[in-house]
PDB file of C-alpha atoms and ligand atoms in Angstrom:
ATOM      1  CA  MET A 174      20.067 -50.158  44.863  1.00  0.00           C
ATOM      2  CA  ALA A 175      16.657 -51.795  44.401  1.00  0.00           C
ATOM      3  CA  TYR A 176      13.653 -49.692  45.351  1.00  0.00           C
ATOM      4  CA  ASP A 177      12.454 -50.485  48.906  1.00  0.00           C
ATOM      5  CA  HIS A 178       8.682 -51.028  48.786  1.00  0.00           C
ATOM      6  CA  GLN A 179       8.549 -50.784  52.593  1.00  0.00           C
ATOM      7  CA  ASN A 180       9.785 -47.177  52.755  1.00  0.00           C
ATOM      8  CA  ILE A 181       7.487 -44.729  54.553  1.00  0.00           C
ATOM      9  CA  PHE A 182       6.318 -42.901  51.403  1.00  0.00           C
ATOM     10  CA  ALA A 183       5.500 -46.186  49.642  1.00  0.00           C
ATOM     11  CA  LYS A 184       3.349 -47.002  52.694  1.00  0.00           C
ATOM     12  CA  ILE A 185       1.632 -43.598  52.446  1.00  0.00           C
ATOM     13  CA  LEU A 186       0.945 -44.208  48.726  1.00  0.00           C
ATOM     14  CA  ARG A 187      -0.603 -47.616  49.533  1.00  0.00           C
ATOM     15  CA  GLY A 188      -2.702 -46.054  52.300  1.00  0.00           C
ATOM     16  CA  ASP A 189      -0.972 -48.230  54.931  1.00  0.00           C
ATOM     17  CA  ILE A 190      -0.145 -45.128  56.986  1.00  0.00           C
ATOM     18  CA  PRO A 191      -1.887 -41.747  56.979  1.00  0.00           C
ATOM     19  CA  CYS A 192      -0.732 -38.376  55.700  1.00  0.00           C
ATOM     20  CA  ILE A 193      -2.159 -34.863  55.715  1.00  0.00           C
ATOM     21  CA  LYS A 194      -2.959 -34.651  52.025  1.00  0.00           C
ATOM     22  CA  LEU A 195      -2.797 -31.391  50.081  1.00  0.00           C
ATOM     23  CA  TYR A 196      -3.212 -32.516  46.470  1.00  0.00           C
ATOM     24  CA  GLU A 197      -3.402 -35.708  44.435  1.00  0.00           C
ATOM     25  CA  ASP A 198      -3.611 -36.562  40.754  1.00  0.00           C
ATOM     26  CA  GLU A 199      -2.984 -39.661  38.622  1.00  0.00           C
ATOM     27  CA  HIS A 200       0.813 -39.456  38.905  1.00  0.00           C
ATOM     28  CA  THR A 201       1.613 -37.506  42.092  1.00  0.00           C
ATOM     29  CA  LEU A 202       0.669 -36.891  45.710  1.00  0.00           C
ATOM     30  CA  SER A 203       1.423 -33.877  47.910  1.00  0.00           C
ATOM     31  CA  PHE A 204       1.184 -33.842  51.705  1.00  0.00           C
ATOM     32  CA  MET A 205       2.475 -32.006  54.792  1.00  0.00           C
ATOM     33  CA  ASP A 206       5.955 -32.806  56.093  1.00  0.00           C
ATOM     34  CA  ILE A 207       5.547 -34.044  59.687  1.00  0.00           C
ATOM     35  CA  MET A 208       8.900 -32.570  60.754  1.00  0.00           C
ATOM     36  CA  PRO A 209       8.661 -29.197  59.023  1.00  0.00           C
ATOM     37  CA  GLN A 210      11.598 -26.838  58.644  1.00  0.00           C
ATOM     38  CA  ALA A 211       9.099 -23.959  58.331  1.00  0.00           C
ATOM     39  CA  ASP A 212       5.307 -23.629  58.740  1.00  0.00           C
ATOM     40  CA  GLY A 213       3.772 -24.871  55.477  1.00  0.00           C
ATOM     41  CA  HIS A 214       6.591 -27.308  54.583  1.00  0.00           C
ATOM     42  CA  ALA A 215       5.023 -29.610  51.970  1.00  0.00           C
ATOM     43  CA  LEU A 216       6.283 -32.624  50.023  1.00  0.00           C
ATOM     44  CA  VAL A 217       5.527 -33.739  46.467  1.00  0.00           C
ATOM     45  CA  ILE A 218       6.073 -37.391  45.513  1.00  0.00           C
ATOM     46  CA  PRO A 219       5.530 -39.437  42.360  1.00  0.00           C
ATOM     47  CA  LYS A 220       3.330 -42.537  42.490  1.00  0.00           C
ATOM     48  CA  GLU A 221       6.098 -44.317  40.598  1.00  0.00           C
ATOM     49  CA  GLY A 222       8.571 -46.188  42.831  1.00  0.00           C
ATOM     50  CA  ALA A 223      11.910 -44.441  42.315  1.00  0.00           C
ATOM     51  CA  GLU A 224      14.527 -43.749  44.961  1.00  0.00           C
ATOM     52  CA  THR A 225      16.170 -40.652  43.487  1.00  0.00           C
ATOM     53  CA  LEU A 226      15.936 -38.310  40.518  1.00  0.00           C
ATOM     54  CA  LEU A 227      18.364 -40.563  38.677  1.00  0.00           C
ATOM     55  CA  GLU A 228      15.926 -43.522  38.636  1.00  0.00           C
ATOM     56  CA  LEU A 229      12.788 -41.455  38.021  1.00  0.00           C
ATOM     57  CA  SER A 230      11.156 -41.687  34.571  1.00  0.00           C
ATOM     58  CA  ASP A 231      11.009 -38.508  32.491  1.00  0.00           C
ATOM     59  CA  GLU A 232       7.205 -38.675  32.651  1.00  0.00           C
ATOM     60  CA  ALA A 233       7.148 -38.859  36.455  1.00  0.00           C
ATOM     61  CA  ALA A 234       9.749 -36.083  36.690  1.00  0.00           C
ATOM     62  CA  ALA A 235       7.542 -33.864  34.541  1.00  0.00           C
ATOM     63  CA  ALA A 236       4.460 -34.739  36.599  1.00  0.00           C
ATOM     64  CA  CYS A 237       6.315 -33.884  39.837  1.00  0.00           C
ATOM     65  CA  ALA A 238       7.452 -30.563  38.367  1.00  0.00           C
ATOM     66  CA  ARG A 239       3.852 -29.689  37.440  1.00  0.00           C
ATOM     67  CA  THR A 240       2.560 -30.599  40.912  1.00  0.00           C
ATOM     68  CA  THR A 241       5.437 -28.780  42.622  1.00  0.00           C
ATOM     69  CA  LYS A 242       4.464 -25.631  40.740  1.00  0.00           C
ATOM     70  CA  LYS A 243       0.803 -25.982  41.833  1.00  0.00           C
ATOM     71  CA  VAL A 244       1.729 -26.658  45.465  1.00  0.00           C
ATOM     72  CA  ALA A 245       4.265 -23.810  45.573  1.00  0.00           C
ATOM     73  CA  ALA A 246       1.633 -21.389  44.262  1.00  0.00           C
ATOM     74  CA  ALA A 247      -0.921 -22.578  46.839  1.00  0.00           C
ATOM     75  CA  VAL A 248       1.560 -22.392  49.732  1.00  0.00           C
ATOM     76  CA  LYS A 249       2.619 -18.884  48.678  1.00  0.00           C
ATOM     77  CA  LYS A 250      -0.976 -17.676  48.367  1.00  0.00           C
ATOM     78  CA  ALA A 251      -2.248 -19.373  51.537  1.00  0.00           C
ATOM     79  CA  LEU A 252       0.537 -18.278  53.824  1.00  0.00           C
ATOM     80  CA  GLY A 253       1.506 -14.987  52.205  1.00  0.00           C
ATOM     81  CA  ALA A 254       5.043 -16.238  51.796  1.00  0.00           C
ATOM     82  CA  PRO A 255       7.404 -13.716  50.201  1.00  0.00           C
ATOM     83  CA  GLY A 256       9.672 -16.526  48.999  1.00  0.00           C
ATOM     84  CA  ILE A 257       9.405 -20.260  48.295  1.00  0.00           C
ATOM     85  CA  VAL A 258      12.311 -22.700  48.645  1.00  0.00           C
ATOM     86  CA  VAL A 259      12.128 -25.890  46.528  1.00  0.00           C
ATOM     87  CA  PHE A 260      14.778 -28.527  47.178  1.00  0.00           C
ATOM     88  CA  GLN A 261      15.336 -32.210  46.606  1.00  0.00           C
ATOM     89  CA  LEU A 262      18.027 -34.538  47.996  1.00  0.00           C
ATOM     90  CA  ASN A 263      19.456 -37.576  46.169  1.00  0.00           C
ATOM     91  CA  GLY A 264      21.032 -40.362  48.211  1.00  0.00           C
ATOM     92  CA  PRO A 265      22.022 -40.628  51.887  1.00  0.00           C
ATOM     93  CA  ALA A 266      25.300 -38.837  51.180  1.00  0.00           C
ATOM     94  CA  ALA A 267      23.252 -35.803  50.112  1.00  0.00           C
ATOM     95  CA  GLY A 268      21.118 -36.066  53.273  1.00  0.00           C
ATOM     96  CA  GLN A 269      18.153 -38.000  51.810  1.00  0.00           C
ATOM     97  CA  THR A 270      16.424 -39.866  54.647  1.00  0.00           C
ATOM     98  CA  VAL A 271      13.412 -41.400  52.840  1.00  0.00           C
ATOM     99  CA  PRO A 272      14.330 -43.532  49.791  1.00  0.00           C
ATOM    100  CA  HIS A 273      11.391 -42.496  47.604  1.00  0.00           C
ATOM    101  CA  TYR A 274      11.941 -39.471  45.327  1.00  0.00           C
ATOM    102  CA  HIS A 275      10.380 -36.306  46.787  1.00  0.00           C
ATOM    103  CA  VAL A 276      10.482 -32.550  46.391  1.00  0.00           C
ATOM    104  CA  HIS A 277      10.408 -30.220  49.404  1.00  0.00           C
ATOM    105  CA  VAL A 278       8.351 -27.004  49.094  1.00  0.00           C
ATOM    106  CA  LEU A 279       8.831 -24.427  51.862  1.00  0.00           C
ATOM    107  CA  PRO A 280       7.587 -20.906  52.403  1.00  0.00           C
ATOM    108  CA  SER A 281      10.886 -19.468  53.571  1.00  0.00           C
ATOM    109  CA  SER A 282      14.333 -18.468  52.455  1.00  0.00           C
ATOM    110  CA  LEU A 283      17.416 -20.666  52.774  1.00  0.00           C
ATOM    111  CA  GLY A 284      18.904 -18.420  55.457  1.00  0.00           C
ATOM    112  CA  ALA A 285      15.688 -18.337  57.486  1.00  0.00           C
ATOM    113  CA  LEU A 286      14.956 -22.066  57.719  1.00  0.00           C
ATOM    114  CA  GLY A 287      14.255 -22.354  61.437  1.00  0.00           C
ATOM    115  CA  GLN A 288      14.288 -26.083  62.057  1.00  0.00           C
ATOM    116  CA  GLY A 289      17.035 -28.495  61.099  1.00  0.00           C
ATOM    117  CA  HIS A 290      16.242 -31.099  58.449  1.00  0.00           C
ATOM    118  CA  ALA A 291      13.714 -33.737  59.680  1.00  0.00           C
ATOM    119  CA  SER A 292      14.548 -32.887  63.280  1.00  0.00           C
ATOM    120  CA  ARG A 293      11.332 -32.193  65.227  1.00  0.00           C
ATOM    121  CA  MET A 294       7.817 -33.684  64.964  1.00  0.00           C
ATOM    122  CA  GLU A 295       5.143 -30.993  64.609  1.00  0.00           C
ATOM    123  CA  ASP A 296       1.771 -30.991  66.407  1.00  0.00           C
ATOM    124  CA  PRO A 297      -0.654 -32.801  63.992  1.00  0.00           C
ATOM    125  CA  ALA A 298      -3.434 -30.283  64.757  1.00  0.00           C
ATOM    126  CA  LYS A 299      -1.180 -27.411  63.709  1.00  0.00           C
ATOM    127  CA  LEU A 300      -0.204 -29.264  60.511  1.00  0.00           C
ATOM    128  CA  GLN A 301      -3.883 -29.903  59.729  1.00  0.00           C
ATOM    129  CA  ALA A 302      -4.792 -26.232  60.232  1.00  0.00           C
ATOM    130  CA  ILE A 303      -2.032 -25.075  57.875  1.00  0.00           C
ATOM    131  CA  ALA A 304      -3.012 -27.767  55.346  1.00  0.00           C
ATOM    132  CA  GLU A 305      -6.621 -26.495  55.292  1.00  0.00           C
ATOM    133  CA  LYS A 306      -5.379 -22.992  54.394  1.00  0.00           C
ATOM    134  CA  ILE A 307      -3.154 -24.356  51.614  1.00  0.00           C
ATOM    135  CA  LYS A 308      -5.910 -26.594  50.178  1.00  0.00           C
ATOM    136  CA  ALA A 309      -8.244 -23.585  50.026  1.00  0.00           C
ATOM    137  CA  ALA A 310      -5.649 -21.783  47.881  1.00  0.00           C
ATOM    138  CA  PHE A 311      -5.495 -24.294  44.974  1.00  0.00           C
TER     139      PHE A 311
HETATM  140  P1  AMP B 182      14.674 -36.260  52.921  1.00  0.00           P
HETATM  141  O1  AMP B 182      15.579 -36.212  54.107  1.00  0.00           O
HETATM  142  O2  AMP B 182      15.011 -35.279  51.841  1.00  0.00           O
HETATM  143  O3  AMP B 182      14.584 -37.684  52.443  1.00  0.00           O
HETATM  144  O4  AMP B 182      13.255 -35.803  53.421  1.00  0.00           O
HETATM  145  C1  AMP B 182      12.341 -36.649  54.011  1.00  0.00           C
HETATM  146  C2  AMP B 182      11.293 -35.764  54.640  1.00  0.00           C
HETATM  147  O5  AMP B 182      10.188 -36.565  54.952  1.00  0.00           O
HETATM  148  C3  AMP B 182      11.764 -35.086  55.931  1.00  0.00           C
HETATM  149  O6  AMP B 182      11.608 -33.678  55.797  1.00  0.00           O
HETATM  150  C4  AMP B 182      10.849 -35.682  56.991  1.00  0.00           C
HETATM  151  O7  AMP B 182      10.495 -34.731  57.955  1.00  0.00           O
HETATM  152  C5  AMP B 182       9.653 -36.134  56.176  1.00  0.00           C
HETATM  153  N1  AMP B 182       8.899 -37.259  56.700  1.00  0.00           N
HETATM  154  C6  AMP B 182       9.373 -38.419  57.220  1.00  0.00           C
HETATM  155  N2  AMP B 182       8.347 -39.244  57.526  1.00  0.00           N
HETATM  156  C7  AMP B 182       7.218 -38.606  57.163  1.00  0.00           C
HETATM  157  C8  AMP B 182       5.825 -38.930  57.214  1.00  0.00           C
HETATM  158  N3  AMP B 182       5.389 -40.096  57.707  1.00  0.00           N
HETATM  159  N4  AMP B 182       4.926 -38.021  56.763  1.00  0.00           N
HETATM  160  C9  AMP B 182       5.344 -36.838  56.278  1.00  0.00           C
HETATM  161  N5  AMP B 182       6.626 -36.457  56.195  1.00  0.00           N
HETATM  162  C10 AMP B 182       7.550 -37.329  56.626  1.00  0.00           C
END
């Protein structure tokens, strides 16, 4: 399917809607998930418009992997997380709800994920406070 330039992450990349930013470089952006499955749930996205891993260029995939590693380290350090879950869904059948490639980074374990996937909006002030801790850990 053709990439949808009106998807919510494309709008965040264009600056049309806000996000709580954690990290940005030439090829990637990382920000807080607004419906976190654990405190400190972050997302990493490429600036390239690709719906799933299968459409993503090798260069953007490598850039996302590098940023995911940085963000995971910062989340672990900032929140004292014993474990970090990294996951990524491809296509609606797999549960993907936003059609722009993204990696989830969570300080948790699979068995301990409190919230269901994209199920409850978090208080923006709480998200901002956690984001400040993570940003200080880069
Ligand atoms: P997925 O279901 O794998 O496509 O994940 C999409 C994620 O994006 C979910 O965890 C949502 O909570 C999150 N999300 C949706 N809209 C926004 C937004 N505007 N800002 C930050 N996170 C979002």
